[in-house]
C-alpha positions as MATLAB code, in Angstrom:
seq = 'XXXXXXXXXXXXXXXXXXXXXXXXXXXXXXXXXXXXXXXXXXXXXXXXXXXXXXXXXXXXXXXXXXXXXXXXXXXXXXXXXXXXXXXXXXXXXXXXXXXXXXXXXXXXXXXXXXXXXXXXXXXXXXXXXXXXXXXXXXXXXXXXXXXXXXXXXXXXXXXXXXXXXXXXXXXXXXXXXXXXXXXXXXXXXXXXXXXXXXXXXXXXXXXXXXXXXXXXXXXXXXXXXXXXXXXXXXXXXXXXXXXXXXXXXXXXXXXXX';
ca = [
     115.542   95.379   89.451;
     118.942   94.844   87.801;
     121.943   94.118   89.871;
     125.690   93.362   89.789;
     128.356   91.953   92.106;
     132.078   91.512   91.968;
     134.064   89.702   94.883;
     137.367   88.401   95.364;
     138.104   88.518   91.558;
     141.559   87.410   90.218;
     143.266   86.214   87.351;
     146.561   85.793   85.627;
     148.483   86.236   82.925;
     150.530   82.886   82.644;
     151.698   82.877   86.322;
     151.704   86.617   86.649;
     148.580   87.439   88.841;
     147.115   89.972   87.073;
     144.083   91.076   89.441;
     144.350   90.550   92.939;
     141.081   90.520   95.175;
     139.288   93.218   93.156;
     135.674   93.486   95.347;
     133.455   96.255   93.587;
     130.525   98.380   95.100;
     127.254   96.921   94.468;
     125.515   98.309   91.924;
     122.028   98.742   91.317;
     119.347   99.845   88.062;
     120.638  103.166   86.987;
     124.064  103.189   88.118;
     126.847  104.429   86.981;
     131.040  103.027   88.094;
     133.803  104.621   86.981;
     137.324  102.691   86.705;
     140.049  104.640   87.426;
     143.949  104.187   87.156;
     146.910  104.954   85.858;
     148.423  102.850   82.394;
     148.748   98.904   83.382;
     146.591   99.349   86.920;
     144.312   96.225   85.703;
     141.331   98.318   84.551;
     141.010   96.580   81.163;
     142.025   93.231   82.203;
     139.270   93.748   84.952;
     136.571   94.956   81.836;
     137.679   91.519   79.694;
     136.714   89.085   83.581;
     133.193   91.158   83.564;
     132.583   90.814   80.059;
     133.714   87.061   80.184;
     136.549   86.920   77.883;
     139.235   86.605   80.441;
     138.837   83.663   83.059;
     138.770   84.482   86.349;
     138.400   83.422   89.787;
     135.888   84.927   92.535;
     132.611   85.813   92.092;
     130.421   87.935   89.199;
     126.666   88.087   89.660;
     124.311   89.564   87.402;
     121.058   90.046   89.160;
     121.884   87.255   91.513;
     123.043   84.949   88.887;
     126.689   83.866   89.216;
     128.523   84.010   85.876;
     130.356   81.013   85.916;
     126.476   78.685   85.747;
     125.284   80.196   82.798;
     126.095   80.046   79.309;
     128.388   82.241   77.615;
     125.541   82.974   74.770;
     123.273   83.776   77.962;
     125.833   85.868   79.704;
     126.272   87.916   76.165;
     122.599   88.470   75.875;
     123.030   90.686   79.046;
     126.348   92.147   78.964;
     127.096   94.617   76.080;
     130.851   95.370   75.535;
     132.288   98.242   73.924;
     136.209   97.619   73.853;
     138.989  100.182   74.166;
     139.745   99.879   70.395;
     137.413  101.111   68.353;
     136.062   99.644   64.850;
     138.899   98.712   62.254;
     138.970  100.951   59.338;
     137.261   99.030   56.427;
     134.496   99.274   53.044;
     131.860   98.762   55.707;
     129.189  101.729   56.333;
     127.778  102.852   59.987;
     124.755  101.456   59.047;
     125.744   98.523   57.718;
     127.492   97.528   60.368;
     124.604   98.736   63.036;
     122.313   96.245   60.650;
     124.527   93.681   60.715;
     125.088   93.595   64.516;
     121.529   93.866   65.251;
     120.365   91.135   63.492;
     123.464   88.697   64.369;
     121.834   89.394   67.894;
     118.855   88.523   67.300;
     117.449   91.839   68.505;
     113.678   91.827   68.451;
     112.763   94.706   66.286;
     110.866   94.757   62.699;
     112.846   96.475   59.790;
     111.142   99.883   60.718;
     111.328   99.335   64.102;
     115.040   98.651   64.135;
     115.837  101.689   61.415;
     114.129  104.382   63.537;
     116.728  103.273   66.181;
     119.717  103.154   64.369;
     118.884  106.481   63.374;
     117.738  107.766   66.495;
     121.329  106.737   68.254;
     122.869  108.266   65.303;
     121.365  111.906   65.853;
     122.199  111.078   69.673;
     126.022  110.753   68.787;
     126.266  113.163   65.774;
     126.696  110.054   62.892;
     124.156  110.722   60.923;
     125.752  112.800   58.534;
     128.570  109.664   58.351;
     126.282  106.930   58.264;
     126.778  106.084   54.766;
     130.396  106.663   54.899;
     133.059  103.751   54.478;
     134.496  103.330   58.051;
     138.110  103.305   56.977;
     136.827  107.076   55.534;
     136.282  108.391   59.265;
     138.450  109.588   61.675;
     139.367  107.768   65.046;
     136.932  109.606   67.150;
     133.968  108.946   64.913;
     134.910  105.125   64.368;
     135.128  105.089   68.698;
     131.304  106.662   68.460;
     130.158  103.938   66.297;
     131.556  101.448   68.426;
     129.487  103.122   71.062;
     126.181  102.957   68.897;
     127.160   98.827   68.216;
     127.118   98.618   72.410;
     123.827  101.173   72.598;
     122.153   98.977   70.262;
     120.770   95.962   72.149;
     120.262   97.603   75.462;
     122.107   95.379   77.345;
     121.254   95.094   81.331;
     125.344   95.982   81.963;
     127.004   98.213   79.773;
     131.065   97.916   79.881;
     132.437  100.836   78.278;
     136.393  100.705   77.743;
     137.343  104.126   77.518;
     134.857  105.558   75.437;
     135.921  109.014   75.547;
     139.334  108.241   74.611;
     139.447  110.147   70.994;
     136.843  112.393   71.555;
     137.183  116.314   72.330;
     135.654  117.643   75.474;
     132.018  118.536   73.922;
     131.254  114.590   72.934;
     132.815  113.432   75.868;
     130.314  114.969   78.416;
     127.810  114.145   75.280;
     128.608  110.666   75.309;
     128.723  109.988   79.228;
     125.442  112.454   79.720;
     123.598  109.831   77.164;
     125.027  106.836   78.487;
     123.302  108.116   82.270;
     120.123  109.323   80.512;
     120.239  105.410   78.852;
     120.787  103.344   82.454;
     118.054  105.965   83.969;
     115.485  105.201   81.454;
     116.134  101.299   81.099;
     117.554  100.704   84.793;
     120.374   99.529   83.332;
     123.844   99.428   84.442;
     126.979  100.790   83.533;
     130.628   99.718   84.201;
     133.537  102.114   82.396;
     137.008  102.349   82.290;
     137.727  106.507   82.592;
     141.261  108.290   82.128;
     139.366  111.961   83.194;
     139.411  112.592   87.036;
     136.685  115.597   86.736;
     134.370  113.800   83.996;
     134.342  110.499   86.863;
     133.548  112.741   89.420;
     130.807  114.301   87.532;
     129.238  111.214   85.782;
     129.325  108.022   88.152;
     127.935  106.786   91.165;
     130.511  104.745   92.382;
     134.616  104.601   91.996;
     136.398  102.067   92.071;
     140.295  103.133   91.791;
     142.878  100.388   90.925;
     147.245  100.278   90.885;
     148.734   96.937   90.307;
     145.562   94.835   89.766;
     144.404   95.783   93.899;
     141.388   98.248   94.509;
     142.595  100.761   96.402;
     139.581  102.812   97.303;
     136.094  102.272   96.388;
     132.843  104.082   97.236;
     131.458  107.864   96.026;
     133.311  110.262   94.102;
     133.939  112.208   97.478;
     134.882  109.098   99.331;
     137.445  107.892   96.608;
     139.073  110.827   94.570;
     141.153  112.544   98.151;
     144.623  114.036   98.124;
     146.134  111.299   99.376;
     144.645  108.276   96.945;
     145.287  110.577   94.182;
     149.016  111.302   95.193;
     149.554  107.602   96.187;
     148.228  106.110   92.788;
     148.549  108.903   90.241;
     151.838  110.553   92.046;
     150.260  114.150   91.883;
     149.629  116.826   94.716;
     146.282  118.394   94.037;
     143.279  119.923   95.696;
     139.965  118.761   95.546;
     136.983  121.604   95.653;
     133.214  122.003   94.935;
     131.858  123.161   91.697;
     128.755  125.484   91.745;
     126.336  122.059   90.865;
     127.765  120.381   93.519;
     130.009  117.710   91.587;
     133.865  117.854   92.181;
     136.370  119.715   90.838;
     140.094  117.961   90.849;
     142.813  120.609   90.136;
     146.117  119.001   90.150;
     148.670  121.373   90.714;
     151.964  118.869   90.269;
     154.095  115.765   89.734;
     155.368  114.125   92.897;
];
């Protein structure tokens, strides 16, 4: 059973500490934790420790193994990263670039094995009628789903997902985080991602963790976590928190404080 760990993590930016103590929930096959936080709270400094391109202090363990002892090839065999920027414009097609990816992986698929994936993750995130397409050709929100398909790809046992609804309207935003659960329930994987949207968290993870100034402020359930006061202490907003008819919560902030 796939698990992950996060205690006492810190790191710094020259001498600036960047992260301070950041513990996470525990997290276990077919989770889902939301990062949440205002502009500069740590949450993609925090994504670059996990994914092991920022050094860091503390401790990350991947179903019991401590990242630090393994090797970063190992580590990236694991871990699949899809950062906050999607990709850079260019002559390069979808497809292509899904090829490309999959075999500089190594990913153990035949030809037909690997196409009928590509394609099937394409129909999942609407591509398919840009597959062929020149990337620099498609618009922001597109290029941010193919960087989603490059991180689907390989089925990675943790998932880190950088705001990955950042350029996308509200229908493929609650497409792409309903797939990503559907994904971690089938594999019993694991999924770590950055969120801006208070309601979408609430309705698609597990666990929260909320951050301001590189310190966890509250971590736990949606419930637990996302209360009048965190959200008017670390967001500066009065609002009310209420029930929606399928149970998840509904955040209504009413104003600035």
């Amino acid at each position: 059973m796939t698990s992950f760990e996060v205690a006492n993590l810190a790191t710094y930016y020259g001498r600036t500490q960047a992260l301070h103590d950041v513990t996470l929930p525990r997290l276990g096959a077919g989770e889902v934790l939301g990062l949440l936080g205002p502009n500069a709270s740590g949450k993609s400094t925090l994504m670059r420790c996990l994914s092991r391109e920022k050094r860091s202090t503390g401790r990350i363990l991947l179903d019991a193994v401590e990242q630090q002892t393994i090797t970063h090839t190992r580590w990236h065999e694991q871990v699949g990263s899809m950062p906050q920027a999607p990709p850079a414009p260019s002559d390069l097609m979808p497809t292509e670039l899904m090829w490309s990816t999959a075999r500089a992986l190594a990913i153990n698929l035949s030809d037909a094995e690997l196409a009928a994936k590509i394609e099937q993750v394409f129909v999942r995130l609407g591509l398919e009628t840009v597959a062929l397409a020149p990337l620099h050709t498609l618009s922001g929100g597109k290029r941010q789903l193919v960087g989603l398909a490059l991180a689907l790809i390989r089925e990675p046992a943790l998932l880190l997902l950088d705001e990955p609804t950042a350029a996308l309207d509200l229908h493929w935003r609650m497409a792409v985080l309903e797939m990503v659960r559907e994904e971690v329930s089938r594999r019993g994987g694991i999924v770590i991602a950055a969120l801006h949207d208070l309601d979408l968290a609430a309705r698609y993870c597990d666990h929260i963790a909320l951050l301001q100034h590189g310190r966890i402020v509250a971590a736990g359930s949606p419930e637990e976590v996302l209360t009048p006061a965190a959200l008017a202490e670390v967001y500066h907003v009065e609002a009310e928190i209420h029930h929606a008819p399928d149970g998840s919560l509904r955040i209504d902030v009413l104003r600035p404080i």
